[in-house]
PDB file of C-alpha atoms and ligand atoms in Angstrom:
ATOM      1  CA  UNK Y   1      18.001  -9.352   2.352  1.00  0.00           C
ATOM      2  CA  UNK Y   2      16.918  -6.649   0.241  1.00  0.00           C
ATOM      3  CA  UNK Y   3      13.332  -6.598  -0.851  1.00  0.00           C
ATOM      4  CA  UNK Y   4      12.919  -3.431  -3.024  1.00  0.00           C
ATOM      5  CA  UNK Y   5      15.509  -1.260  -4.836  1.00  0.00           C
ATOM      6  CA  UNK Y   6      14.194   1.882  -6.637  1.00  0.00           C
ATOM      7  CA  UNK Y   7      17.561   3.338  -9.013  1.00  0.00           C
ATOM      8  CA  UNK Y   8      17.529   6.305 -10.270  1.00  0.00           C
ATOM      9  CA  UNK Y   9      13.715   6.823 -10.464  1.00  0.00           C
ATOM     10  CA  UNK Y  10      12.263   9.503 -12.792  1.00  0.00           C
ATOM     11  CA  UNK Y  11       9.194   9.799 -13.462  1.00  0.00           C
ATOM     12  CA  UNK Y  12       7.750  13.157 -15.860  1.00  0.00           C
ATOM     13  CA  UNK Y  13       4.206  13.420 -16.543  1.00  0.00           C
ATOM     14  CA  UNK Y  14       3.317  15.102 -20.073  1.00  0.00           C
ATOM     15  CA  UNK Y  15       5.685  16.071 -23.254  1.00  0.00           C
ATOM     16  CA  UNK Y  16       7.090  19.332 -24.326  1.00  0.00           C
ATOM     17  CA  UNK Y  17       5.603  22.550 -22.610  1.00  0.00           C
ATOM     18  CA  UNK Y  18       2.938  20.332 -20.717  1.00  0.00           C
ATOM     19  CA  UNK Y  19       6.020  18.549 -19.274  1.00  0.00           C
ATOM     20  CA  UNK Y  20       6.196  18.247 -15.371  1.00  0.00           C
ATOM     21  CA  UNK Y  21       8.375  15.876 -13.453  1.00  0.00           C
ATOM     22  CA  UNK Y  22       6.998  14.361 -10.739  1.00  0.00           C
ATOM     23  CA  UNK Y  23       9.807  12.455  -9.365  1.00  0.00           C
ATOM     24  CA  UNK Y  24      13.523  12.858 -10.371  1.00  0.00           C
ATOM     25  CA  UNK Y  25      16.024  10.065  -9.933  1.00  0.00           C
ATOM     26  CA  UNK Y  26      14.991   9.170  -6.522  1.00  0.00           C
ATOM     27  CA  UNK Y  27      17.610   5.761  -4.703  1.00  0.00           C
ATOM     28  CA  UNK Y  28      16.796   3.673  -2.102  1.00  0.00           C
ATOM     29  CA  UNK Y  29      16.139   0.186  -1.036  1.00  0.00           C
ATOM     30  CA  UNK Y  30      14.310  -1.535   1.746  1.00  0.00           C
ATOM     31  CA  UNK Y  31      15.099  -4.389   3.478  1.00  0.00           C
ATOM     32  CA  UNK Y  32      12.891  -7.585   4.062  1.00  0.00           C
ATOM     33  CA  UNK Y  33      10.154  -7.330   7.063  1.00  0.00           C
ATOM     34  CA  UNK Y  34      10.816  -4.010   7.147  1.00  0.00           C
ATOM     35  CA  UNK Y  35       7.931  -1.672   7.391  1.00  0.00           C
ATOM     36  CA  UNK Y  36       8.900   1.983   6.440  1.00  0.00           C
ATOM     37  CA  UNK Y  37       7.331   4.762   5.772  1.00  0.00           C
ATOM     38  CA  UNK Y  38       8.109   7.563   2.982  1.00  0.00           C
ATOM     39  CA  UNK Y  39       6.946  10.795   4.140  1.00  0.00           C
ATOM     40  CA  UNK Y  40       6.741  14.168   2.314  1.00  0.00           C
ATOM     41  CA  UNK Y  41       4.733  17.557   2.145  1.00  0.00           C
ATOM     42  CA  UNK Y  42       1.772  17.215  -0.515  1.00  0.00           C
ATOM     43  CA  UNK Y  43       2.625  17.025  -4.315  1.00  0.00           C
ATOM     44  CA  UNK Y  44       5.825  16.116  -3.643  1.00  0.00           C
ATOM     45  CA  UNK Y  45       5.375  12.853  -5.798  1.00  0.00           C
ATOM     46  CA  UNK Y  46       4.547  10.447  -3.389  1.00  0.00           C
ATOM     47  CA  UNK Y  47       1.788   8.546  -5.369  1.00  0.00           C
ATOM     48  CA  UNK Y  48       3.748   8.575  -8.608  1.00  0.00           C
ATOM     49  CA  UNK Y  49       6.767   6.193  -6.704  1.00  0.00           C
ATOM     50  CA  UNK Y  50       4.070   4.481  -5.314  1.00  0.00           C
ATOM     51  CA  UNK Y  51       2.110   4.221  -8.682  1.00  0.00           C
ATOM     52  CA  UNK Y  52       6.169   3.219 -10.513  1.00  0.00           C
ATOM     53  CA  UNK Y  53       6.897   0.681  -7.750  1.00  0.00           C
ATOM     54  CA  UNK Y  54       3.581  -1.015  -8.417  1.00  0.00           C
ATOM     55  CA  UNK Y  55       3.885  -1.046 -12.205  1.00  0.00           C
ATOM     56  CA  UNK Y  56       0.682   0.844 -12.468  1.00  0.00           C
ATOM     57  CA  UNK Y  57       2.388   3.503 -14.598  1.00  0.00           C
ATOM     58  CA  UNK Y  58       5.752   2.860 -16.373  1.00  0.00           C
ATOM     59  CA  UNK Y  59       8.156   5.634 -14.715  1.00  0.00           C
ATOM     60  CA  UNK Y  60      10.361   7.278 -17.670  1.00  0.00           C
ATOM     61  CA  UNK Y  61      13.644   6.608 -16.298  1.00  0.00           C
ATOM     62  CA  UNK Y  62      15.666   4.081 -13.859  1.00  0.00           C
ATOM     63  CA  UNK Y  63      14.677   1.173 -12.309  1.00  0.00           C
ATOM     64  CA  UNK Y  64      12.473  -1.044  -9.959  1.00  0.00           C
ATOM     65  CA  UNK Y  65      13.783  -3.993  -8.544  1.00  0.00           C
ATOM     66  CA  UNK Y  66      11.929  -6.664  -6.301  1.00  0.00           C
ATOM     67  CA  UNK Y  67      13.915  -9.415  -4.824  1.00  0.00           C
ATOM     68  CA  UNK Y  68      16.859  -8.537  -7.529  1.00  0.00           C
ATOM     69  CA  UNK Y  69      13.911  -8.828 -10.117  1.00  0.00           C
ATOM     70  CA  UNK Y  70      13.106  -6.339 -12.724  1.00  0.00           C
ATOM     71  CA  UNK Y  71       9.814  -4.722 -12.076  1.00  0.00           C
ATOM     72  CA  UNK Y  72       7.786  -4.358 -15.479  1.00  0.00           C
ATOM     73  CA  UNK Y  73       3.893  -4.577 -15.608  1.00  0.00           C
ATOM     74  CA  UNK Y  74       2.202  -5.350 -12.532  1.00  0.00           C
ATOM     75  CA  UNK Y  75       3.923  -7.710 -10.604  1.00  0.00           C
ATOM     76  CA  UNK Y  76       1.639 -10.127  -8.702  1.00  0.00           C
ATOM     77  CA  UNK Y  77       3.552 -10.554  -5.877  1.00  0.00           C
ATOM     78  CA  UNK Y  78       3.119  -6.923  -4.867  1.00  0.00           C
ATOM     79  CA  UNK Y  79      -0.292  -5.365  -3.553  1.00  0.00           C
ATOM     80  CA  UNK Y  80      -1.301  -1.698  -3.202  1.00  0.00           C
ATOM     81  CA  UNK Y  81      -3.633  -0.413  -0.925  1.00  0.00           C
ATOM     82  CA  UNK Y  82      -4.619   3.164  -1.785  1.00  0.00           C
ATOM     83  CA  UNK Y  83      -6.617   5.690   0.844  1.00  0.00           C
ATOM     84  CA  UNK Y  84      -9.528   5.515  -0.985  1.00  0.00           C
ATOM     85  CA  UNK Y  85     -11.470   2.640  -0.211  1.00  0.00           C
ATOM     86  CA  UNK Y  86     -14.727   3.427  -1.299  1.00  0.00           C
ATOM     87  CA  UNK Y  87     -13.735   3.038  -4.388  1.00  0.00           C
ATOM     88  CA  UNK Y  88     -11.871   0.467  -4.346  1.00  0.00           C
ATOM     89  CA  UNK Y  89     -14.063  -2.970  -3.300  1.00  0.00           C
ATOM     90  CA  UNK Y  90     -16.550  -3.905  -5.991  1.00  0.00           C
ATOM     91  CA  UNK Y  91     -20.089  -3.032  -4.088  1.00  0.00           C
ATOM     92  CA  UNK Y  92     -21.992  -6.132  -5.838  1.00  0.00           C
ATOM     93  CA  UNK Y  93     -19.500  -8.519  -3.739  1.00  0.00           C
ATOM     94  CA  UNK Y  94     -19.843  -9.479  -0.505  1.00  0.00           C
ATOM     95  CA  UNK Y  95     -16.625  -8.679   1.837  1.00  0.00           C
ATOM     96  CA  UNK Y  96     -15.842 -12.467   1.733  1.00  0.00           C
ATOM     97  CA  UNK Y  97     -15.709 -12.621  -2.385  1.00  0.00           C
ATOM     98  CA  UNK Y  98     -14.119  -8.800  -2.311  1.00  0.00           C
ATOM     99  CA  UNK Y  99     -11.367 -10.252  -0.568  1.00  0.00           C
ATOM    100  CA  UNK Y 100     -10.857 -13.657  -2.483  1.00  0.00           C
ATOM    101  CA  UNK Y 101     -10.977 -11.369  -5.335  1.00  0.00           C
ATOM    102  CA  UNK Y 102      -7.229 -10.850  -6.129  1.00  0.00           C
ATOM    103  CA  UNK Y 103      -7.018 -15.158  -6.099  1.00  0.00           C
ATOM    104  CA  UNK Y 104      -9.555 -15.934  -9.066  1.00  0.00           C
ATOM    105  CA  UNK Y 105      -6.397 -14.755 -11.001  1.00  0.00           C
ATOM    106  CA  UNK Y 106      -4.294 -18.078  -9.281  1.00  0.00           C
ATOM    107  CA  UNK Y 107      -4.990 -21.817  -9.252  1.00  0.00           C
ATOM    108  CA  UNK Y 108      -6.109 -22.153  -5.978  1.00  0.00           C
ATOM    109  CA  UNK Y 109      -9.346 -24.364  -5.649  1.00  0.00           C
ATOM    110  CA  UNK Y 110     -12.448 -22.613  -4.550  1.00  0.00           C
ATOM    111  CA  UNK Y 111     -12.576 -24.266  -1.603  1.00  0.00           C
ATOM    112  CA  UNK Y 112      -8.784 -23.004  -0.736  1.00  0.00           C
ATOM    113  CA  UNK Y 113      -9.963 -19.313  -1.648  1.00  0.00           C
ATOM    114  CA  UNK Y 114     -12.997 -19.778   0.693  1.00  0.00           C
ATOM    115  CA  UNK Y 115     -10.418 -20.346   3.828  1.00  0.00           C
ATOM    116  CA  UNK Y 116      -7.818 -17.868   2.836  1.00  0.00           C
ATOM    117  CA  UNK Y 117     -10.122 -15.473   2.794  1.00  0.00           C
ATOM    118  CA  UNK Y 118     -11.932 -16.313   6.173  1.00  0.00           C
ATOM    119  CA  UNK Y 119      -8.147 -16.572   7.280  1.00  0.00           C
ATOM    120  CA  UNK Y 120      -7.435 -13.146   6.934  1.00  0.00           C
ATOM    121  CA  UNK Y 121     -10.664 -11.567   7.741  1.00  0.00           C
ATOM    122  CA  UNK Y 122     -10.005 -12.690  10.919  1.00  0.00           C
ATOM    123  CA  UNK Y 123      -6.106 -11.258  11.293  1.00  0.00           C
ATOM    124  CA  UNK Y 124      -7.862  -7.705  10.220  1.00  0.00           C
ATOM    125  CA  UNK Y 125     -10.312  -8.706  13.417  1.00  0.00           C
ATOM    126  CA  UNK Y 126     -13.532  -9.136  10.991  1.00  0.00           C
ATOM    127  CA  UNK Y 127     -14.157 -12.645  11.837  1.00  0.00           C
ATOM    128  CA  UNK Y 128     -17.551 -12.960  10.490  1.00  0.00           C
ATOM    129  CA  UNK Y 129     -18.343 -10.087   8.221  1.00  0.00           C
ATOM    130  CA  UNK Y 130     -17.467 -12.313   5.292  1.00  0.00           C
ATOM    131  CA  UNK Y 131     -21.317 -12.270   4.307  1.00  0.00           C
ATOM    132  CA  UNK Y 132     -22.080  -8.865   4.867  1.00  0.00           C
ATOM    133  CA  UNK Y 133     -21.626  -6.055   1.766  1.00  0.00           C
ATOM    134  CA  UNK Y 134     -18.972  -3.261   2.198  1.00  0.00           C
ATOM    135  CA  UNK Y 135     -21.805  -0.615   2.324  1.00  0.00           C
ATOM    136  CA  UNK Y 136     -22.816  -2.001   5.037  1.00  0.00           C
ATOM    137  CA  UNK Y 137     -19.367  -1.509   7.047  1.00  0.00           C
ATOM    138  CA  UNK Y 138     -18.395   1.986   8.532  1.00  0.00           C
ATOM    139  CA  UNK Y 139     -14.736   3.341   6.703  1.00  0.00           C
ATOM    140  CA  UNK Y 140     -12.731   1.786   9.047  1.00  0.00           C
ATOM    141  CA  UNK Y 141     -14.282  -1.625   8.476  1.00  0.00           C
ATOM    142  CA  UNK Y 142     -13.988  -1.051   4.873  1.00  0.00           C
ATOM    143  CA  UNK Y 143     -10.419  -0.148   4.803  1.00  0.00           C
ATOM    144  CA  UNK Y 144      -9.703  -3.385   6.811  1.00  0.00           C
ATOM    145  CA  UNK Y 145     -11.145  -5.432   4.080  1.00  0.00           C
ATOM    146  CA  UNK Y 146      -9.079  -3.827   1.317  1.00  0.00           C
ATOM    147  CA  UNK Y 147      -5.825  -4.214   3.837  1.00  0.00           C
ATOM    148  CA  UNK Y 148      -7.594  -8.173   3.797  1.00  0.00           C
ATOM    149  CA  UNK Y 149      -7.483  -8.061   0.039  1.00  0.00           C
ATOM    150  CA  UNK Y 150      -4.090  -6.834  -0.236  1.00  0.00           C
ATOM    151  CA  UNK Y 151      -2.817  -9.428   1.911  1.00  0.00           C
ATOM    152  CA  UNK Y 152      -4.685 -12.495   0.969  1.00  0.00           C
ATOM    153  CA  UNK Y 153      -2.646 -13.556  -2.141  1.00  0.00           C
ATOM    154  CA  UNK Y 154       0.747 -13.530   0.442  1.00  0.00           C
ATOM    155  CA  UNK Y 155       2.709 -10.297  -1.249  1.00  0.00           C
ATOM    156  CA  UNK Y 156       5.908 -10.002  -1.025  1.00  0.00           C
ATOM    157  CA  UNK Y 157       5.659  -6.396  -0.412  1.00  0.00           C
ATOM    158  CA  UNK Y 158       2.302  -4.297   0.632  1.00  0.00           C
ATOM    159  CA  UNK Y 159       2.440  -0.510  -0.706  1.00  0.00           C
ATOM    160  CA  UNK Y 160       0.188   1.747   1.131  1.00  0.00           C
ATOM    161  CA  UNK Y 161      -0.599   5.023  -0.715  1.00  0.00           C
ATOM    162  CA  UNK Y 162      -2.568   7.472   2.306  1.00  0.00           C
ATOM    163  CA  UNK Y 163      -4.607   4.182   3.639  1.00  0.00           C
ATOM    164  CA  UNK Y 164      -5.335   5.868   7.021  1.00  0.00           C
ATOM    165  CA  UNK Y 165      -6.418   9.523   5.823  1.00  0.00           C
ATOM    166  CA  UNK Y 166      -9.646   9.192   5.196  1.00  0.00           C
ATOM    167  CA  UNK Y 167     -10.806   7.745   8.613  1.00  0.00           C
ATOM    168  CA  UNK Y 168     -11.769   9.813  11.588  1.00  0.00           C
ATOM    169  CA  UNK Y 169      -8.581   9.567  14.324  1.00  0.00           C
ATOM    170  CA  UNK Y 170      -9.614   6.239  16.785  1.00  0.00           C
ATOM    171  CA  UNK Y 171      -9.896   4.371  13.601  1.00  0.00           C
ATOM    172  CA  UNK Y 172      -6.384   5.765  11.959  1.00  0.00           C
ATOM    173  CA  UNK Y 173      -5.094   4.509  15.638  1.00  0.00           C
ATOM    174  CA  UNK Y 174      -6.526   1.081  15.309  1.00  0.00           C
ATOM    175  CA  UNK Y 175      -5.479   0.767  11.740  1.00  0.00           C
ATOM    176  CA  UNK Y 176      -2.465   1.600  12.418  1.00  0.00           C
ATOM    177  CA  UNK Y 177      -1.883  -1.094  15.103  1.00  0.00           C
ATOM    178  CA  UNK Y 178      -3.130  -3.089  12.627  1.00  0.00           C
ATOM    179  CA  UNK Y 179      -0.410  -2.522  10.030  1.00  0.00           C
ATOM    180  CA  UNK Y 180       2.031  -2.986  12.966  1.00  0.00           C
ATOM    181  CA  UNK Y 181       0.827  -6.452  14.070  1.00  0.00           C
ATOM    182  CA  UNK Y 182       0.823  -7.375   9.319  1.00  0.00           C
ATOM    183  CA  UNK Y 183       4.047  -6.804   9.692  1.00  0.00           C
ATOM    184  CA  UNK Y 184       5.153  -8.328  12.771  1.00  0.00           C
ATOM    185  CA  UNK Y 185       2.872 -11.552  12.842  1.00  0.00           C
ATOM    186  CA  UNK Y 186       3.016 -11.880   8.777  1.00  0.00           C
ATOM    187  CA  UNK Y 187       6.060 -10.964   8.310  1.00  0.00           C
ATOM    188  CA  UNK Y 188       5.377  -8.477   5.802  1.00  0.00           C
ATOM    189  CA  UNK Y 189       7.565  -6.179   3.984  1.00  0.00           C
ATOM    190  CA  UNK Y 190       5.024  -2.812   3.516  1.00  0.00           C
ATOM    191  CA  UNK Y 191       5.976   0.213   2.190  1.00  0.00           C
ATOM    192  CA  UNK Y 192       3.420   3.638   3.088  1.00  0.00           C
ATOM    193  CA  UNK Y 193       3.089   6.704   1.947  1.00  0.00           C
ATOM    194  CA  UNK Y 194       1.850  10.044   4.132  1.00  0.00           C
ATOM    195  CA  UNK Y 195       2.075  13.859   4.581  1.00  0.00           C
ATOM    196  CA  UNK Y 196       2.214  13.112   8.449  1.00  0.00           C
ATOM    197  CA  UNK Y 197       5.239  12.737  10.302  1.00  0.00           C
ATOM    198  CA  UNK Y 198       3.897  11.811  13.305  1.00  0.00           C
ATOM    199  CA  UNK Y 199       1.914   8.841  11.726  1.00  0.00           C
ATOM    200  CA  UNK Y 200       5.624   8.204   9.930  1.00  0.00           C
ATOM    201  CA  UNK Y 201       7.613   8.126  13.433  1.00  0.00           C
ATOM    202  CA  UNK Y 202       4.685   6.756  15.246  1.00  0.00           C
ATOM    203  CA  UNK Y 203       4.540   3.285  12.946  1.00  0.00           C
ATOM    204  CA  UNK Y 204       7.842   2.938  10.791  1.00  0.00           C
ATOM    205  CA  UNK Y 205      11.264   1.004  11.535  1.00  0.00           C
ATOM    206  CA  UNK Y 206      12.401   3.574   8.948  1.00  0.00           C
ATOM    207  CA  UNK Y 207      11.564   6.962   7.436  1.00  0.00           C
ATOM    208  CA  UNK Y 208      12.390   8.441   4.651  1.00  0.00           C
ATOM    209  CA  UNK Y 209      11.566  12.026   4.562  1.00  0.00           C
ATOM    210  CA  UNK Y 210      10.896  13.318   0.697  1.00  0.00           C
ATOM    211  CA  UNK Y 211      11.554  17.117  -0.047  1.00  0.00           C
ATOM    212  CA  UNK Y 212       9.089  19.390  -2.112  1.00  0.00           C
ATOM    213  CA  UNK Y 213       8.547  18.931  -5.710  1.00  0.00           C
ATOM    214  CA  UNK Y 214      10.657  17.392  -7.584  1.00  0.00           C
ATOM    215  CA  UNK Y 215      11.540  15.536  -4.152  1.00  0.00           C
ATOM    216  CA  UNK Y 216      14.841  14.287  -3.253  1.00  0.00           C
ATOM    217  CA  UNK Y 217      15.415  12.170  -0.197  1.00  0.00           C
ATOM    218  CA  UNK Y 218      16.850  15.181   2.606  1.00  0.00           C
ATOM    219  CA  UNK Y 219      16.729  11.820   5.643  1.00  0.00           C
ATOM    220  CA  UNK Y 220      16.826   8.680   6.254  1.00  0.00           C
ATOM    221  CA  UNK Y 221      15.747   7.897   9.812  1.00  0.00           C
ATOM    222  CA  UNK Y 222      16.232   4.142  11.506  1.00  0.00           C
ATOM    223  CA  UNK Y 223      13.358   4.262  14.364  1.00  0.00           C
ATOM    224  CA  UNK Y 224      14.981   1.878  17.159  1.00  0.00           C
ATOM    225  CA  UNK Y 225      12.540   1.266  19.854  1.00  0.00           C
ATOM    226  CA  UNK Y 226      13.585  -0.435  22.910  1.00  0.00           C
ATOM    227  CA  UNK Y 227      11.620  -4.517  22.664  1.00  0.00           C
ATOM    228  CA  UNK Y 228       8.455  -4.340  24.857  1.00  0.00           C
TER     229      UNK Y 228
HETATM  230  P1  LIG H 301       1.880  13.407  -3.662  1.00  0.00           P
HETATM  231  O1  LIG H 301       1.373  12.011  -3.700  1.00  0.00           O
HETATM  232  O2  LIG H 301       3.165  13.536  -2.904  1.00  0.00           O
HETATM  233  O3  LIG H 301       0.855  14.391  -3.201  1.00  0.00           O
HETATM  234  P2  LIG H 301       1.775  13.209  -6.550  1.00  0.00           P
HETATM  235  O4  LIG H 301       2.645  12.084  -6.948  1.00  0.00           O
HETATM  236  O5  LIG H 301       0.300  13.002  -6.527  1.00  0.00           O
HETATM  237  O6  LIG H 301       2.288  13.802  -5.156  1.00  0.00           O
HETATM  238  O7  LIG H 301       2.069  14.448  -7.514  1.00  0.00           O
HETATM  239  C1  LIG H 301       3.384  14.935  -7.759  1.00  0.00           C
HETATM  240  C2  LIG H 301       3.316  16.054  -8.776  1.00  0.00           C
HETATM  241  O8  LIG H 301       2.906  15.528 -10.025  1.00  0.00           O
HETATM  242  C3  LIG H 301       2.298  17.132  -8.402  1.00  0.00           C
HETATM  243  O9  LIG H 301       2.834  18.369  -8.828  1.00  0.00           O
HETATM  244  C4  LIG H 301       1.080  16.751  -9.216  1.00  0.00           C
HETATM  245  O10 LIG H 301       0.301  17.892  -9.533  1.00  0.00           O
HETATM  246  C5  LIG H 301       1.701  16.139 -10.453  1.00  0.00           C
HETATM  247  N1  LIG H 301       0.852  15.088 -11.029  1.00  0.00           N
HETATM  248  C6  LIG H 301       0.340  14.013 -10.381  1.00  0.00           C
HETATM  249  N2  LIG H 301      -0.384  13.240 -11.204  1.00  0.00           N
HETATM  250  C7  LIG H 301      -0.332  13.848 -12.407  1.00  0.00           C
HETATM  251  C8  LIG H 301      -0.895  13.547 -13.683  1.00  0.00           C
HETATM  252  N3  LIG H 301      -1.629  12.438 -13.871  1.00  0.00           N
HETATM  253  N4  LIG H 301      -0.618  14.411 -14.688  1.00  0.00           N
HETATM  254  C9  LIG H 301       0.127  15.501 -14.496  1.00  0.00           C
HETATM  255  N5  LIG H 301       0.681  15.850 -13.339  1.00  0.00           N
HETATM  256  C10 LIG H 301       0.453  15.038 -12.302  1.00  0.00           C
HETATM  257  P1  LIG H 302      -2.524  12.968  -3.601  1.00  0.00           P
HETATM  258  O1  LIG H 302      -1.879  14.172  -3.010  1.00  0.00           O
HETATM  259  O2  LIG H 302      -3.476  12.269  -2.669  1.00  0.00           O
HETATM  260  O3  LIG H 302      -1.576  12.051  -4.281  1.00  0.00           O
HETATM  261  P2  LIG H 302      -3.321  14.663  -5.777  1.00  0.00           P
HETATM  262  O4  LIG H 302      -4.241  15.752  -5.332  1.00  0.00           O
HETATM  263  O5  LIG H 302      -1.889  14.949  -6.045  1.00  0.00           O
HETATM  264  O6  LIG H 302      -3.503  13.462  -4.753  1.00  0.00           O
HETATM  265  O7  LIG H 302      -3.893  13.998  -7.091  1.00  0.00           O
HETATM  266  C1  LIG H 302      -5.232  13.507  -7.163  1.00  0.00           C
HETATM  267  C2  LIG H 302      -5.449  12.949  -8.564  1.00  0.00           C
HETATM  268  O8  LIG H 302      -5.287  13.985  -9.541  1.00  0.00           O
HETATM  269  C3  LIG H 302      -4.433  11.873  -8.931  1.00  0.00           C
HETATM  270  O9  LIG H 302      -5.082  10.862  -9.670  1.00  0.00           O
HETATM  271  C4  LIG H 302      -3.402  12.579  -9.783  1.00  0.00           C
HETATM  272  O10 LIG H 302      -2.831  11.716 -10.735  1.00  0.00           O
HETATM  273  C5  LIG H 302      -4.250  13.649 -10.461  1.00  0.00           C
HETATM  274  N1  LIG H 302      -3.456  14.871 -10.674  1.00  0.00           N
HETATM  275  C6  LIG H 302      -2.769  15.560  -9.745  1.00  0.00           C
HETATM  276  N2  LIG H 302      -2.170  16.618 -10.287  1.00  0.00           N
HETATM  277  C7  LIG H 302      -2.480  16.596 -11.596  1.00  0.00           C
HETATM  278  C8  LIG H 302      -2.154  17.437 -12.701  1.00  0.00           C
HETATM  279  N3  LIG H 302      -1.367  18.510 -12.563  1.00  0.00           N
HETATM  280  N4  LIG H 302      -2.673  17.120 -13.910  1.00  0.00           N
HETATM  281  C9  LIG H 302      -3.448  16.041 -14.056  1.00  0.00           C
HETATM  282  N5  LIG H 302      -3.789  15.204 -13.054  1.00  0.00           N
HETATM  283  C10 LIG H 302      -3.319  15.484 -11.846  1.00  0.00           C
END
C-alpha cells in the first residue's frame, strides 16, 4: 500500500524580491516498508521536502499525504531524524529518558516507557547505555540514540535528513547497516535524504535522484538485489 504521497509540492521561502523557491511542485509516493532514498546535489531543496513532509514548516503549495491522510501540523506518527545530533538529545537526560522522550506526549504508563525504551536501545545495539549521558557517547553512539528516539513511539514513517554525514566513515558503515536491519526487522517505512549517491545505491530499494535548484525529479531508480 502506499505510505506517503507528496502532490504537487511547492515550497518558496520569503515574499516579493526576497522570494526564493526552494522546491517546485515536486510528485511522488512511496510504498509501505520501503526504504528509499532521495538524493540530490547540495541546495537543491532536500531539507525543505523533508522539513514539508514532517509538518515542521507548512509548504506553500500541494499536498502531503500519509496513509491517504492529509498531513497538517506535525503528525505523530511520523519521526525525523536530522544529521545533527548534537543538538538534538537534551544533555540533562540520560540516553534512557532521551529516548522515552517522544512517549511522555502518549498514555503509556511509566513503567511501559521504561521497557520500550530499553527495547530499542538494544535493536540500535546499546543494550545498557540507558544510564549513561549522551556526552558521554562518541557521534556514532549518539546518533544511534536519536535513530532509538525516532523509533520508539512505532512511526509509521522515519525521515532521515543527512543522519550519517557527520560521522567519520566505519561509523556511516555501521549506521547504515543499521537503518537496513530498522527496516527489515521493524518493518519500517524510512525516507533519507543525502548528497551521496553511493550511500543512495548502497542502502535504498529506491532512489530518487533530485536535480539542482529548484529540483525536479530527472530518475527514479528500483534497486533489485538478488535475496542473500
Ligand atoms: P538541501 O537540503 O538540498 O541542501 P535546502 O532545502 O536546505 O537544500 O535549500 C534549498 C534552497 O533553499 C537553497 O537555495 C537554500 O539556500 C534555500 N533555503 C533553505 N532554507 C532557507 C530559509 N530558511 N530561508 C531562505 N532560503 C532558504
Ligand atoms: P543543508 O544543505 O544541510 O540542508 P543548508 O546549508 O542548506 O543545509 O542550510 C543550513 C541552514 O541554513 C538551514 O537551517 C537552512 O534553513 C538555512 N538556510 C539555508 N539557506 C538559507 C538562506 N538563503 N537564507 C536563510 N537561511 C538559509
Amino acid at each position: 500500500s502506499t505510505m506517503l504521497e507528496v502532490s504537487g509540492l511547492t515550497h518558496q521561502y520569503g515574499q516579493g524580491e526576497r522570494a526564493h523557491v526552494a522546491v517546485q511542485d515536486l510528485t511522488f509516493s512511496i510504498e509501505a516498508g520501503q526504504l528509499a532514498c532521495i538524493v540530490g546535489p547540495s541546495g537543491c531543496g532536500k531539507s525543505t521536502l523533508l522539513r514539508c513532509i514532517s509538518g515542521l514548516i507548512e509548504a506553500t503549495g500541494g499536498s502531503v499525504r500519509l496513509h491517504g491522510d492529509e498531513v497538517s501540523g506535525v503528525p505523530d506518527d511520523l519521526a525525523v531524524v536530522f544529521q545533527d545530533y548534537s543538538r538534538s538529545l537534551f544533555p540533562w537526560l540520560t540516553v534512557a529518558k532521551n529516548v522515552e522522550f517522544p512517549l511522555r506526549w502518549q498514555k503509556v504508563s511509566k513503567a511501559e516507557r521504561t521497557r520500550r525504551a530499553a527495547e530499542v536501545l538494544e535493536a540500535v545495539g546499546l543494550a545498557g547505555v540507558g544510564k549513561k549521558f549522551p556526552w558521554q557517547l562518541s557521534g556514532g553512539m549518539q546518533q544511534r540514540v536519536s535513530i532509538a528516539r525516532a523509533l520508539v513511539g512505532r512511526p509509521a514513517l522515519l525521515l532521515m535528513d543527512e543522519p550519517f554525514a557527520s560521522v567519520d566513515a566505519q561509523t556511516r558503515g555501521e549506521l547504515e547497516d543499521l537503518t537496513r536491519t530498522v527496516q527489515r526487522d521493524l518493518g519500517s517505512t524510512i525516507l533519507l535524504v543525502t548528497h551521496d549517491i553511493d550511500e543512495s545505491v548502497y542502502l535504498a530499494d529506491r532512489v530518487l535522484v533530485l536535480s539542482k535548484s529548484p529540483a525536479s525529479i530527472v530518475a527514479d531508480l528500483s534497486i533489485d538485489l538478488p535475496a542473500e
